[in-house]
Amino acid sequence: MTLRDVVLDQEAMEARLATCPALERVWILCLLDRAQEAIREGQELLNAASDRLRPLLVLAQAYQRQYSWHDAARLQEEALRLARTRAREALVRHQIGRRLFDETRYREAAAEFEWARDLYRSTGQREHLVQACQQALTRARELSRTNPTSTPA
């Protein structure tokens, strides 16, 4: 029922915090359910970034982990405006799809996953990402058929 990443080895993730790059650190803090820290550090990272795309997305994930859909959507929309390539747009659309999925807006999520899948396909070099999008698309479509409260696309 979720596409959220799950930590299997909490100690290993905690240990990684001391040595990982700042962007990864924000993501790990999210995974460890330390969203307030992730938001604070993500905002600092975003303020200092010359390329804002990935900091926007990781900060959006922190808001998403707190169910702050509006804040996450606002950051993802900014990232979408900055994408500039098909691969970067696909990355953003996949993240938007994950947020919509978490919001139980399965039909809209499916549309974003399909768009991301097609963009990845058009780059011709990211088959594992095409497959990830296809799996998410399939699951979102399944849930949209069985969940009458899902928002129509």
Tab-separated table of C-alpha atoms in Angstrom:
chain	number	residue	atom	x	y	z
A	1	MET	CA	0.000	0.000	0.000
A	2	THR	CA	3.029	2.291	0.005
A	3	LEU	CA	6.053	2.983	-2.145
A	4	ARG	CA	8.048	4.379	0.758
A	5	ASP	CA	11.614	3.272	1.280
A	6	VAL	CA	12.102	1.259	4.458
A	7	VAL	CA	15.216	0.933	6.610
A	8	LEU	CA	16.189	-2.666	7.274
A	9	ASP	CA	19.396	-1.953	9.211
A	10	GLN	CA	18.885	1.079	11.427
A	11	GLU	CA	22.391	0.935	12.919
A	12	ALA	CA	24.058	0.913	9.504
A	13	MET	CA	22.003	3.900	8.397
A	14	GLU	CA	22.802	5.798	11.592
A	15	ALA	CA	26.515	5.080	11.094
A	16	ARG	CA	26.354	6.300	7.501
A	17	LEU	CA	25.149	9.735	8.629
A	18	ALA	CA	28.640	10.730	9.792
A	19	THR	CA	30.353	10.164	6.434
A	20	CYS	CA	27.808	10.594	3.663
A	21	PRO	CA	27.393	13.630	1.391
A	22	ALA	CA	24.895	16.285	2.511
A	23	LEU	CA	22.200	15.342	-0.003
A	24	GLU	CA	22.305	11.691	1.019
A	25	ARG	CA	22.291	12.739	4.682
A	26	VAL	CA	18.959	14.515	4.243
A	27	TRP	CA	17.520	11.423	2.565
A	28	ILE	CA	18.809	9.155	5.345
A	29	LEU	CA	17.345	11.437	8.012
A	30	CYS	CA	13.992	11.047	6.243
A	31	LEU	CA	14.322	7.277	6.255
A	32	LEU	CA	15.133	7.340	9.961
A	33	ASP	CA	11.930	9.322	10.612
A	34	ARG	CA	13.909	12.379	11.655
A	35	ALA	CA	11.937	14.615	9.333
A	36	GLN	CA	12.427	17.867	11.239
A	37	GLU	CA	16.204	17.482	11.026
A	38	ALA	CA	15.892	16.509	7.368
A	39	ILE	CA	13.801	19.585	6.633
A	40	ARG	CA	16.220	21.899	8.426
A	41	GLU	CA	19.294	20.429	6.728
A	42	GLY	CA	17.499	20.163	3.400
A	43	GLN	CA	16.550	23.823	3.507
A	44	GLU	CA	20.171	24.766	4.287
A	45	LEU	CA	21.349	22.609	1.403
A	46	LEU	CA	18.785	24.138	-0.937
A	47	ASN	CA	19.777	27.676	0.055
A	48	ALA	CA	23.423	26.946	-0.793
A	49	ALA	CA	22.819	24.931	-3.983
A	50	SER	CA	23.728	26.151	-7.440
A	51	ASP	CA	21.781	23.235	-8.991
A	52	ARG	CA	18.547	23.149	-6.983
A	53	LEU	CA	16.875	20.098	-8.568
A	54	ARG	CA	18.035	17.294	-6.271
A	55	PRO	CA	17.913	19.396	-3.070
A	56	LEU	CA	14.334	20.338	-3.976
A	57	LEU	CA	13.403	16.686	-4.414
A	58	VAL	CA	15.035	15.449	-1.231
A	59	LEU	CA	13.453	18.288	0.758
A	60	ALA	CA	10.102	17.437	-0.819
A	61	GLN	CA	10.571	13.850	0.381
A	62	ALA	CA	11.092	15.126	3.921
A	63	TYR	CA	7.816	17.031	3.753
A	64	GLN	CA	6.116	14.034	2.195
A	65	ARG	CA	7.254	11.819	5.091
A	66	GLN	CA	5.376	14.239	7.358
A	67	TYR	CA	2.277	14.167	5.135
A	68	SER	CA	2.823	17.840	4.269
A	69	TRP	CA	1.480	17.322	0.773
A	70	HIS	CA	1.222	20.993	-0.168
A	71	ASP	CA	4.835	21.751	0.769
A	72	ALA	CA	6.085	18.653	-1.038
A	73	ALA	CA	4.046	19.481	-4.154
A	74	ARG	CA	5.296	23.074	-4.219
A	75	LEU	CA	8.928	21.921	-4.152
A	76	GLN	CA	8.314	19.224	-6.766
A	77	GLU	CA	6.680	21.727	-9.097
A	78	GLU	CA	9.709	23.992	-8.793
A	79	ALA	CA	11.935	20.996	-9.539
A	80	LEU	CA	9.815	20.204	-12.604
A	81	ARG	CA	10.352	23.736	-13.932
A	82	LEU	CA	14.118	23.278	-13.461
A	83	ALA	CA	14.378	19.789	-15.001
A	84	ARG	CA	15.543	20.833	-18.504
A	85	THR	CA	16.297	17.259	-19.692
A	86	ARG	CA	14.100	14.204	-20.229
A	87	ALA	CA	16.009	12.176	-17.608
A	88	ARG	CA	15.677	14.902	-14.981
A	89	GLU	CA	12.008	15.409	-15.816
A	90	ALA	CA	11.464	11.661	-15.473
A	91	LEU	CA	13.096	11.746	-12.022
A	92	VAL	CA	10.794	14.554	-10.918
A	93	ARG	CA	7.667	12.953	-12.379
A	94	HIS	CA	8.480	9.689	-10.619
A	95	GLN	CA	8.772	11.553	-7.316
A	96	ILE	CA	5.492	13.353	-7.982
A	97	GLY	CA	3.919	9.967	-8.668
A	98	ARG	CA	5.193	8.637	-5.350
A	99	ARG	CA	3.669	11.600	-3.516
A	100	LEU	CA	0.333	11.183	-5.292
A	101	PHE	CA	0.430	7.463	-4.492
A	102	ASP	CA	0.987	8.241	-0.800
A	103	GLU	CA	-1.950	10.662	-0.989
A	104	THR	CA	-4.054	7.743	-2.360
A	105	ARG	CA	-4.513	9.657	-5.618
A	106	TYR	CA	-3.771	6.480	-7.557
A	107	ARG	CA	-5.016	7.476	-11.005
A	108	GLU	CA	-2.985	10.681	-10.960
A	109	ALA	CA	0.006	8.740	-9.649
A	110	ALA	CA	-0.359	6.224	-12.479
A	111	ALA	CA	-0.317	9.043	-15.032
A	112	GLU	CA	2.909	10.443	-13.561
A	113	PHE	CA	4.550	6.994	-13.431
A	114	GLU	CA	3.577	6.387	-17.061
A	115	TRP	CA	5.008	9.744	-18.085
A	116	ALA	CA	8.236	9.069	-16.159
A	117	ARG	CA	8.507	5.592	-17.685
A	118	ASP	CA	8.120	6.959	-21.202
A	119	LEU	CA	10.656	9.717	-20.563
A	120	TYR	CA	13.171	7.202	-19.205
A	121	ARG	CA	12.555	4.970	-22.226
A	122	SER	CA	13.238	7.875	-24.560
A	123	THR	CA	16.686	8.346	-22.987
A	124	GLY	CA	17.517	4.762	-23.970
A	125	GLN	CA	19.827	4.024	-21.072
A	126	ARG	CA	17.941	3.562	-17.818
A	127	GLU	CA	16.167	0.207	-18.045
A	128	HIS	CA	16.091	-0.355	-14.263
A	129	LEU	CA	14.331	3.011	-13.883
A	130	VAL	CA	11.872	2.127	-16.655
A	131	GLN	CA	11.092	-1.083	-14.757
A	132	ALA	CA	10.666	0.735	-11.434
A	133	CYS	CA	8.220	3.137	-13.053
A	134	GLN	CA	6.346	0.267	-14.704
A	135	GLN	CA	5.991	-1.578	-11.390
A	136	ALA	CA	4.713	1.559	-9.653
A	137	LEU	CA	2.369	2.251	-12.581
A	138	THR	CA	0.946	-1.270	-12.448
A	139	ARG	CA	0.360	-1.053	-8.686
A	140	ALA	CA	-1.215	2.409	-8.912
A	141	ARG	CA	-3.595	1.189	-11.625
A	142	GLU	CA	-4.538	-1.859	-9.559
A	143	LEU	CA	-5.323	0.306	-6.563
A	144	SER	CA	-7.232	2.876	-8.609
A	145	ARG	CA	-9.584	0.108	-9.775
A	146	THR	CA	-10.188	-1.207	-6.267
A	147	ASN	CA	-10.259	2.117	-4.410
A	148	PRO	CA	-13.361	4.138	-5.261
A	149	THR	CA	-12.092	7.166	-3.303
A	150	SER	CA	-9.056	7.551	-5.561
A	151	THR	CA	-9.077	10.878	-7.373
A	152	PRO	CA	-9.709	10.579	-11.134
A	153	ALA	CA	-6.910	11.603	-13.479
